[in-house]
Amino acid sequence: MLSSFDDSTPETMTSAAEDNQLAIDIDESSISDEEDRDENLQEQVQKDPYLEVLDQTLSSAGRWAFGVAAIELWVERKDKTRGTILERASGGWWRDPVFADCDDALSKLEDCDDEAQYCPPEPLIPGVGVAGILWSEAGKNTSKLRWRDLRQIADDPDQPRDNGRLELLAKAFGIASGVIFQSCVTGLKGMAIFYARRSVNFEKLSSETNQTYLRTSAELLGSVVSWNQPRLNAIEERRKELQAVLRRVRIKLLTLVRFGMLTKFVESNENVSEENKPESISQNETQTVSSSPSYRKKTVQRMQRAISKSSSQVSQKATTAVKKMVKGGGQLPPPPFTIAQCLFSFLGCFLSLLSLSAINESIKSAGNERGIILAPLGALVTMHYGLTSAPASQPRNSILGVVVATVVSKSISYIPEDILPVWIR
């Protein structure tokens, strides 16, 4: 038994060591996998959802577009001094991973570690740069896409030499075309630029199917770009609502504490119990005293007095507010007319109406059935002499008011009585 045990021991130990090493390797691999998953999760959480959606949309749009090597998005911005300004949208750049014809130029066009070599897209005006030229040409011709040679644009002596981005685009790509998009909801206007190789099959690139796909892709990308600002506004509104809710909760809690005076009751009761407590009383006896019926009765009475006091204050404030509303907020009534003002109003109204009556009678005596006496004239004359400085007494308001009232009343009189009875008129 011993010899057999001794012979099998090294093999058993070797297999056990191998199993332990395998288990350790599995544990390390599982830990590394979990760490990788955690890092990927943190990257996804930290990444902006708008940039993630835009990146997926750009990849999907450029994947099935024939001959397209890169896509760039520009948006329009109105400036008071410079007018229309074109700016590259945040995250508005995509390049086909397979395309790497000119790595040197592409590394300078895209974000790289070396900031000295990176050429960022600067704001442009229409007619300047690739985006500005395509913007001006795409706005004039919307029936068919127009592809421009980037080398010709770069060699144009009228084009300003900025940071060299135009030369890099001409070196990296061959041709480009722009499609304008505009959101019907937010009104955001922009352009999607599609870059293609110089050696691309131009017949397939300009086919109707490919052009339709590029136009619809530009509309889809424009929708994603225009979605960003309303999304940020909605997030800001939700944050403000949450802050308002927290503020209201805080105010309610402070109101309960102050009106209920719970803190004062606890402190006063503790002080009273400590002052009246003899030194010879033990802790159990103190708890017995604090839980006695007389102690609870006094506490309830104090709380009732505080509640009645707060309710009386609330009722007093409500009564004051109602009195202000009923009595005009404490404003005094206007002063009465003097005797001279009363005589002026009386004589003015009397003579004016007497003159109108005389003119009306003279018109009817001439055999005419019509007259000039109208119902609103009495109120109008009274207002003119009684409230001379009122806005309704001014000539323009008075004349226009009488004209509008006459037109409305005469129009209603032509409605048949079957539709509009006399008593409603």
Coordinates of C-alpha atoms in Angstrom, one line a residue:
M1 CA 0.0 0.0 0.0
L2 CA 2.8 2.4 0.9
S3 CA 4.8 1.6 -2.2
S4 CA 1.8 2.0 -4.5
F5 CA 1.0 5.3 -2.7
D6 CA 4.5 6.6 -3.2
D7 CA 4.6 5.6 -6.8
S8 CA 1.3 7.5 -7.6
T9 CA 2.1 10.6 -5.6
P10 CA 4.2 12.5 -8.2
E11 CA 1.7 12.0 -11.0
T12 CA -1.1 13.0 -8.7
M13 CA 0.7 16.1 -7.6
T14 CA 1.6 17.0 -11.2
S15 CA -2.0 16.8 -12.4
A16 CA -3.2 18.8 -9.4
A17 CA -0.6 21.5 -10.1
E18 CA -1.7 21.6 -13.7
D19 CA -5.4 21.9 -12.7
N20 CA -4.5 24.7 -10.3
Q21 CA -2.5 26.6 -12.9
L22 CA -5.4 26.2 -15.4
A23 CA -7.9 27.4 -12.8
I24 CA -5.6 30.4 -12.1
D25 CA -5.4 31.2 -15.8
I26 CA -9.2 31.0 -16.2
D27 CA -9.7 33.3 -13.2
E28 CA -7.2 35.8 -14.6
S29 CA -8.8 35.7 -18.1
S30 CA -12.3 36.1 -16.5
I31 CA -11.0 39.0 -14.5
S32 CA -9.5 40.6 -17.5
D33 CA -12.7 40.1 -19.5
E34 CA -14.7 41.7 -16.7
E35 CA -12.3 44.7 -16.6
D36 CA -12.6 45.0 -20.4
R37 CA -16.3 45.0 -20.2
D38 CA -16.3 47.6 -17.4
E39 CA -14.0 49.8 -19.5
N40 CA -16.3 49.5 -22.5
L41 CA -19.3 50.2 -20.4
Q42 CA -17.7 53.3 -18.9
E43 CA -16.8 54.5 -22.4
Q44 CA -20.4 54.0 -23.6
V45 CA -21.7 55.9 -20.5
Q46 CA -19.3 58.8 -21.0
K47 CA -19.9 59.0 -24.7
D48 CA -22.5 61.5 -25.9
P49 CA -25.6 59.8 -27.2
Y50 CA -25.9 62.3 -30.0
L51 CA -22.3 61.6 -31.2
E52 CA -23.0 57.8 -30.9
V53 CA -26.2 58.1 -33.0
L54 CA -24.5 60.4 -35.5
D55 CA -21.6 58.0 -35.8
Q56 CA -23.8 55.0 -36.5
T57 CA -25.9 57.0 -39.0
L58 CA -22.8 58.2 -40.9
S59 CA -21.4 54.6 -41.0
S60 CA -24.6 53.2 -42.3
A61 CA -25.0 55.9 -44.8
G62 CA -21.5 55.7 -46.1
R63 CA -21.4 51.9 -46.2
W64 CA -23.9 51.5 -49.0
A65 CA -23.1 54.6 -51.0
F66 CA -21.2 53.7 -54.1
G67 CA -17.8 55.3 -54.5
V68 CA -18.1 57.5 -51.3
A69 CA -14.9 57.5 -49.3
A70 CA -15.8 60.2 -46.7
I71 CA -18.8 62.2 -45.5
E72 CA -18.6 65.7 -43.9
L73 CA -21.5 67.6 -42.3
W74 CA -21.7 71.4 -42.2
V75 CA -24.4 73.6 -40.7
E76 CA -25.5 77.2 -41.4
R77 CA -25.3 79.9 -38.7
K78 CA -26.4 83.5 -39.1
D79 CA -24.0 86.2 -37.9
K80 CA -24.9 89.8 -37.6
T81 CA -21.7 91.1 -39.0
R82 CA -20.6 88.4 -41.5
G83 CA -24.0 87.1 -42.6
T84 CA -24.2 83.4 -43.4
I85 CA -21.4 81.3 -41.8
L86 CA -20.8 77.6 -42.4
E87 CA -19.5 75.5 -39.5
R88 CA -18.6 71.9 -39.3
A89 CA -21.2 70.0 -37.2
S90 CA -19.9 68.3 -34.0
G91 CA -19.0 64.8 -34.9
G92 CA -19.8 65.4 -38.6
W93 CA -16.9 63.5 -40.1
W94 CA -16.8 59.9 -41.3
R95 CA -14.2 58.1 -43.5
D96 CA -14.4 54.6 -45.0
P97 CA -11.9 52.5 -43.0
V98 CA -10.9 50.7 -46.2
F99 CA -9.9 54.0 -47.8
A100 CA -6.3 54.9 -47.1
D101 CA -4.9 56.2 -50.3
C102 CA -3.0 59.1 -48.7
D103 CA -2.3 58.4 -45.0
D104 CA -0.3 61.5 -44.5
A105 CA -3.1 63.9 -45.7
L106 CA -5.8 61.9 -43.9
S107 CA -3.9 62.0 -40.6
K108 CA -3.8 65.8 -40.8
L109 CA -7.5 66.0 -41.7
E110 CA -8.7 63.8 -38.8
D111 CA -8.1 64.2 -35.1
C112 CA -4.6 62.9 -34.3
D113 CA -2.3 62.9 -31.4
D114 CA 0.0 65.5 -32.9
E115 CA -1.9 68.7 -32.5
A116 CA 0.7 70.6 -34.5
Q117 CA -0.1 68.7 -37.7
Y118 CA -3.9 68.6 -37.3
C119 CA -5.8 71.0 -39.5
P120 CA -9.2 71.7 -37.9
P121 CA -12.1 72.8 -40.0
E122 CA -12.5 76.6 -39.7
P123 CA -15.8 78.5 -40.2
L124 CA -16.3 79.5 -43.9
I125 CA -18.5 81.9 -45.8
P126 CA -20.3 80.9 -49.0
G127 CA -18.0 80.7 -52.0
V128 CA -14.8 80.1 -49.9
G129 CA -13.3 76.6 -49.5
V130 CA -14.9 73.3 -50.5
A131 CA -17.9 73.7 -48.3
G132 CA -18.5 77.3 -49.4
I133 CA -18.3 76.5 -53.1
L134 CA -20.5 73.5 -52.9
W135 CA -23.0 75.4 -50.7
S136 CA -23.4 78.1 -53.4
E137 CA -23.6 75.6 -56.2
A138 CA -26.0 73.2 -54.4
G139 CA -28.4 76.0 -53.6
K140 CA -28.8 76.9 -57.3
N141 CA -29.1 73.4 -58.8
T142 CA -31.2 70.8 -56.9
S143 CA -32.2 68.5 -59.7
K144 CA -28.9 66.6 -60.1
L145 CA -25.8 66.3 -58.0
R146 CA -22.8 68.2 -59.3
W147 CA -19.4 66.7 -58.7
R148 CA -16.5 69.1 -58.5
D149 CA -12.8 68.4 -58.9
L150 CA -11.0 69.3 -55.7
R151 CA -7.7 69.9 -57.5
Q152 CA -9.3 72.6 -59.6
I153 CA -10.7 74.3 -56.5
A154 CA -7.4 74.1 -54.8
D155 CA -5.6 75.5 -57.9
D156 CA -8.0 78.4 -58.2
P157 CA -6.0 81.6 -57.5
D158 CA -9.1 83.4 -56.1
Q159 CA -9.4 80.9 -53.3
P160 CA -7.8 82.1 -50.0
R161 CA -5.0 80.0 -48.5
D162 CA -6.2 79.2 -45.0
N163 CA -4.6 76.5 -42.9
G164 CA -4.0 74.2 -45.8
R165 CA -7.1 72.1 -45.3
L166 CA -8.2 72.7 -49.0
E167 CA -4.9 71.3 -50.2
L168 CA -5.2 68.3 -48.0
L169 CA -8.7 67.5 -49.2
A170 CA -7.5 67.8 -52.8
K171 CA -4.6 65.5 -52.1
A172 CA -6.6 62.9 -50.1
F173 CA -9.7 62.7 -52.3
G174 CA -10.6 63.3 -56.0
I175 CA -14.1 64.8 -56.3
A176 CA -16.8 66.0 -54.0
S177 CA -20.5 66.9 -54.1
G178 CA -22.8 68.7 -51.6
V179 CA -26.4 68.0 -50.8
I180 CA -28.3 70.7 -48.8
F181 CA -30.7 69.6 -46.0
Q182 CA -33.1 71.6 -43.9
S183 CA -35.3 70.6 -40.9
C184 CA -38.9 71.5 -41.2
V185 CA -39.3 71.5 -37.4
T186 CA -36.3 73.4 -36.1
G187 CA -35.4 75.2 -39.3
L188 CA -31.8 74.1 -39.1
K189 CA -30.1 74.2 -42.6
G190 CA -26.9 72.5 -43.5
M191 CA -25.1 70.4 -46.1
A192 CA -23.7 66.9 -46.4
I193 CA -20.5 66.7 -48.5
F194 CA -19.7 63.3 -50.1
Y195 CA -16.1 62.8 -51.1
A196 CA -15.2 60.2 -53.7
R197 CA -12.0 58.8 -55.3
R198 CA -10.7 60.3 -58.4
S199 CA -10.6 56.9 -60.1
V200 CA -14.2 56.1 -59.3
N201 CA -16.6 54.8 -61.9
F202 CA -18.4 58.1 -62.6
E203 CA -21.3 56.4 -64.5
K204 CA -22.2 54.3 -61.4
L205 CA -21.5 57.2 -59.1
S206 CA -24.0 59.4 -61.0
S207 CA -26.7 56.8 -61.4
E208 CA -30.2 57.7 -60.4
T209 CA -30.3 55.0 -57.7
N210 CA -27.0 56.2 -56.1
Q211 CA -28.1 59.9 -56.3
T212 CA -31.4 59.1 -54.7
Y213 CA -29.6 57.3 -51.9
L214 CA -27.2 60.1 -51.3
R215 CA -30.1 62.7 -51.1
T216 CA -32.1 60.6 -48.7
S217 CA -28.9 59.9 -46.6
A218 CA -28.3 63.7 -46.4
E219 CA -31.9 64.2 -45.2
L220 CA -31.4 61.5 -42.5
L221 CA -28.1 63.0 -41.4
G222 CA -29.7 66.4 -41.3
S223 CA -32.5 65.1 -39.0
V224 CA -29.9 63.7 -36.6
V225 CA -27.9 66.9 -36.5
S226 CA -31.1 69.0 -36.0
W227 CA -32.1 66.6 -33.2
N228 CA -29.2 67.6 -31.0
Q229 CA -30.3 71.0 -29.9
P230 CA -33.9 70.1 -29.0
R231 CA -32.5 67.1 -27.1
L232 CA -30.2 69.5 -25.1
N233 CA -33.2 71.8 -24.5
A234 CA -35.3 68.9 -23.2
I235 CA -32.5 67.8 -20.9
E236 CA -32.1 71.3 -19.5
E237 CA -35.9 71.6 -19.0
R238 CA -36.0 68.3 -17.1
R239 CA -33.1 69.5 -14.9
K240 CA -34.9 72.7 -14.1
E241 CA -38.1 70.8 -13.3
L242 CA -36.1 68.6 -10.9
Q243 CA -34.5 71.6 -9.3
A244 CA -38.0 73.2 -8.9
V245 CA -39.4 70.0 -7.3
L246 CA -36.5 69.8 -4.9
R247 CA -36.9 73.5 -4.1
R248 CA -40.6 73.1 -3.4
V249 CA -39.9 70.0 -1.2
R250 CA -37.3 72.0 0.7
I251 CA -39.8 74.9 1.2
K252 CA -42.5 72.6 2.4
L253 CA -40.2 70.9 4.9
L254 CA -39.0 74.3 6.2
T255 CA -42.7 75.4 6.5
L256 CA -43.6 72.3 8.4
V257 CA -40.7 72.8 10.8
R258 CA -41.3 76.5 11.3
F259 CA -45.1 76.5 11.5
G260 CA -45.2 73.3 13.6
M261 CA -42.4 74.5 15.8
L262 CA -41.4 70.9 16.3
T263 CA -37.8 71.8 16.9
K264 CA -38.7 74.4 19.5
F265 CA -40.9 72.0 21.4
V266 CA -38.3 69.3 21.5
E267 CA -35.6 71.8 22.7
S268 CA -37.9 73.5 25.3
N269 CA -39.1 70.1 26.6
E270 CA -35.6 68.9 27.0
N271 CA -34.5 72.1 28.7
V272 CA -37.6 72.0 31.1
S273 CA -37.0 68.3 31.9
E274 CA -33.3 68.9 32.6
E275 CA -34.0 71.9 34.8
N276 CA -36.8 70.3 36.8
K277 CA -35.1 67.0 37.1
P278 CA -33.5 66.4 40.5
E279 CA -30.0 65.1 40.7
S280 CA -31.1 62.0 42.7
I281 CA -33.6 60.8 39.9
S282 CA -32.2 58.0 37.8
Q283 CA -32.6 57.5 34.1
N284 CA -35.5 55.2 34.4
E285 CA -37.4 57.7 36.6
T286 CA -36.7 60.4 34.0
Q287 CA -38.2 58.3 31.2
T288 CA -41.2 57.6 33.4
V289 CA -41.7 61.4 34.0
S290 CA -41.4 62.2 30.3
S291 CA -43.9 59.5 29.4
S292 CA -46.4 60.6 32.0
P293 CA -50.0 61.7 31.0
S294 CA -49.4 65.3 32.3
Y295 CA -46.3 65.7 30.2
R296 CA -48.1 64.4 27.1
K297 CA -51.0 66.7 27.8
K298 CA -48.8 69.8 28.1
T299 CA -47.0 68.9 24.8
V300 CA -50.3 68.5 23.0
Q301 CA -51.6 71.8 24.3
R302 CA -48.5 73.6 23.2
M303 CA -48.8 72.1 19.7
Q304 CA -52.4 73.1 19.5
R305 CA -51.6 76.6 20.5
A306 CA -48.9 76.8 17.8
I307 CA -51.3 75.4 15.2
S308 CA -54.1 77.8 16.1
K309 CA -51.6 80.7 16.0
S310 CA -50.4 79.7 12.5
S311 CA -54.0 79.2 11.3
S312 CA -55.0 82.6 12.6
Q313 CA -52.1 84.2 10.8
V314 CA -53.1 82.4 7.5
S315 CA -56.7 83.5 7.9
Q316 CA -55.6 87.1 8.6
K317 CA -53.5 87.1 5.5
A318 CA -56.3 85.6 3.4
T319 CA -58.8 88.2 4.7
T320 CA -56.4 91.0 3.9
A321 CA -55.9 89.7 0.4
V322 CA -59.7 89.5 -0.2
K323 CA -60.2 93.0 1.1
K324 CA -57.6 94.3 -1.3
M325 CA -59.2 92.5 -4.2
V326 CA -62.7 93.8 -3.3
K327 CA -61.8 97.3 -2.4
G328 CA -59.4 97.8 -5.4
G329 CA -56.1 97.2 -3.5
G330 CA -56.6 100.1 -1.2
Q331 CA -56.9 102.6 -4.0
L332 CA -59.1 105.6 -3.4
P333 CA -62.1 106.4 -5.7
P334 CA -61.7 109.2 -8.3
P335 CA -62.6 112.7 -7.0
P336 CA -66.1 114.0 -7.8
F337 CA -66.8 116.5 -10.5
T338 CA -66.9 120.2 -9.7
I339 CA -69.9 122.3 -10.4
A340 CA -68.2 123.8 -13.5
Q341 CA -67.4 120.4 -14.9
C342 CA -71.0 119.2 -14.3
L343 CA -72.4 122.3 -16.1
F344 CA -70.0 121.9 -19.0
S345 CA -71.0 118.2 -19.4
F346 CA -74.7 119.0 -19.1
L347 CA -74.7 121.9 -21.6
G348 CA -72.4 120.1 -24.0
C349 CA -74.5 116.9 -24.1
F350 CA -77.7 118.9 -24.3
L351 CA -76.7 121.2 -27.1
S352 CA -75.0 118.4 -29.1
L353 CA -78.0 116.1 -28.9
L354 CA -80.4 119.1 -29.6
S355 CA -78.4 119.9 -32.8
L356 CA -78.4 116.3 -33.9
S357 CA -82.2 116.1 -33.4
A358 CA -82.8 119.4 -35.4
I359 CA -80.6 118.1 -38.3
N360 CA -82.5 114.8 -38.2
E361 CA -85.9 116.5 -38.3
S362 CA -84.8 118.7 -41.2
I363 CA -83.7 115.6 -43.2
K364 CA -87.0 113.8 -42.6
S365 CA -89.1 116.9 -43.4
A366 CA -87.5 117.0 -46.9
G367 CA -89.2 113.7 -47.7
N368 CA -86.3 111.4 -46.8
E369 CA -87.0 108.3 -44.7
R370 CA -83.5 108.0 -43.4
G371 CA -82.0 109.9 -40.4
I372 CA -78.8 110.4 -38.5
I373 CA -79.9 109.5 -35.0
L374 CA -78.2 106.4 -33.7
A375 CA -78.4 104.7 -30.4
P376 CA -74.7 105.0 -29.5
L377 CA -74.7 108.7 -30.0
G378 CA -76.0 109.5 -26.5
A379 CA -73.3 107.4 -24.8
L380 CA -70.7 108.7 -27.1
V381 CA -71.5 112.4 -26.5
T382 CA -71.7 111.8 -22.7
M383 CA -68.3 110.2 -22.8
H384 CA -66.8 113.0 -24.8
Y385 CA -67.9 115.7 -22.4
G386 CA -67.6 113.7 -19.2
L387 CA -64.3 111.8 -19.8
T388 CA -62.4 114.0 -22.2
S389 CA -59.0 112.6 -21.5
A390 CA -60.0 108.9 -21.6
P391 CA -58.5 106.8 -24.5
A392 CA -62.0 105.8 -25.7
S393 CA -62.9 109.5 -26.0
Q394 CA -60.3 110.3 -28.6
P395 CA -61.5 111.1 -32.1
R396 CA -59.9 108.1 -33.8
N397 CA -61.2 105.6 -31.3
S398 CA -64.7 107.1 -31.3
I399 CA -65.0 107.3 -35.1
L400 CA -63.7 103.8 -35.7
G401 CA -65.9 102.4 -32.9
V402 CA -69.0 103.9 -34.4
V403 CA -68.1 102.6 -37.9
V404 CA -67.4 99.1 -36.7
A405 CA -70.5 99.0 -34.6
T406 CA -72.6 100.2 -37.6
V407 CA -71.1 97.7 -40.0
V408 CA -71.7 94.8 -37.6
S409 CA -75.3 95.8 -36.7
K410 CA -76.2 96.3 -40.4
S411 CA -74.7 93.0 -41.4
I412 CA -76.6 91.2 -38.7
S413 CA -79.9 92.8 -39.9
Y414 CA -79.5 91.1 -43.3
I415 CA -79.5 87.6 -41.7
P416 CA -83.0 86.0 -42.2
E417 CA -85.2 85.6 -39.1
D418 CA -85.4 81.9 -39.6
I419 CA -81.6 81.6 -38.9
L420 CA -81.2 84.4 -36.4
P421 CA -84.4 85.4 -34.4
V422 CA -85.2 89.0 -33.7
W423 CA -84.9 88.6 -29.9
I424 CA -81.2 87.5 -30.4
R425 CA -80.5 90.6 -32.5

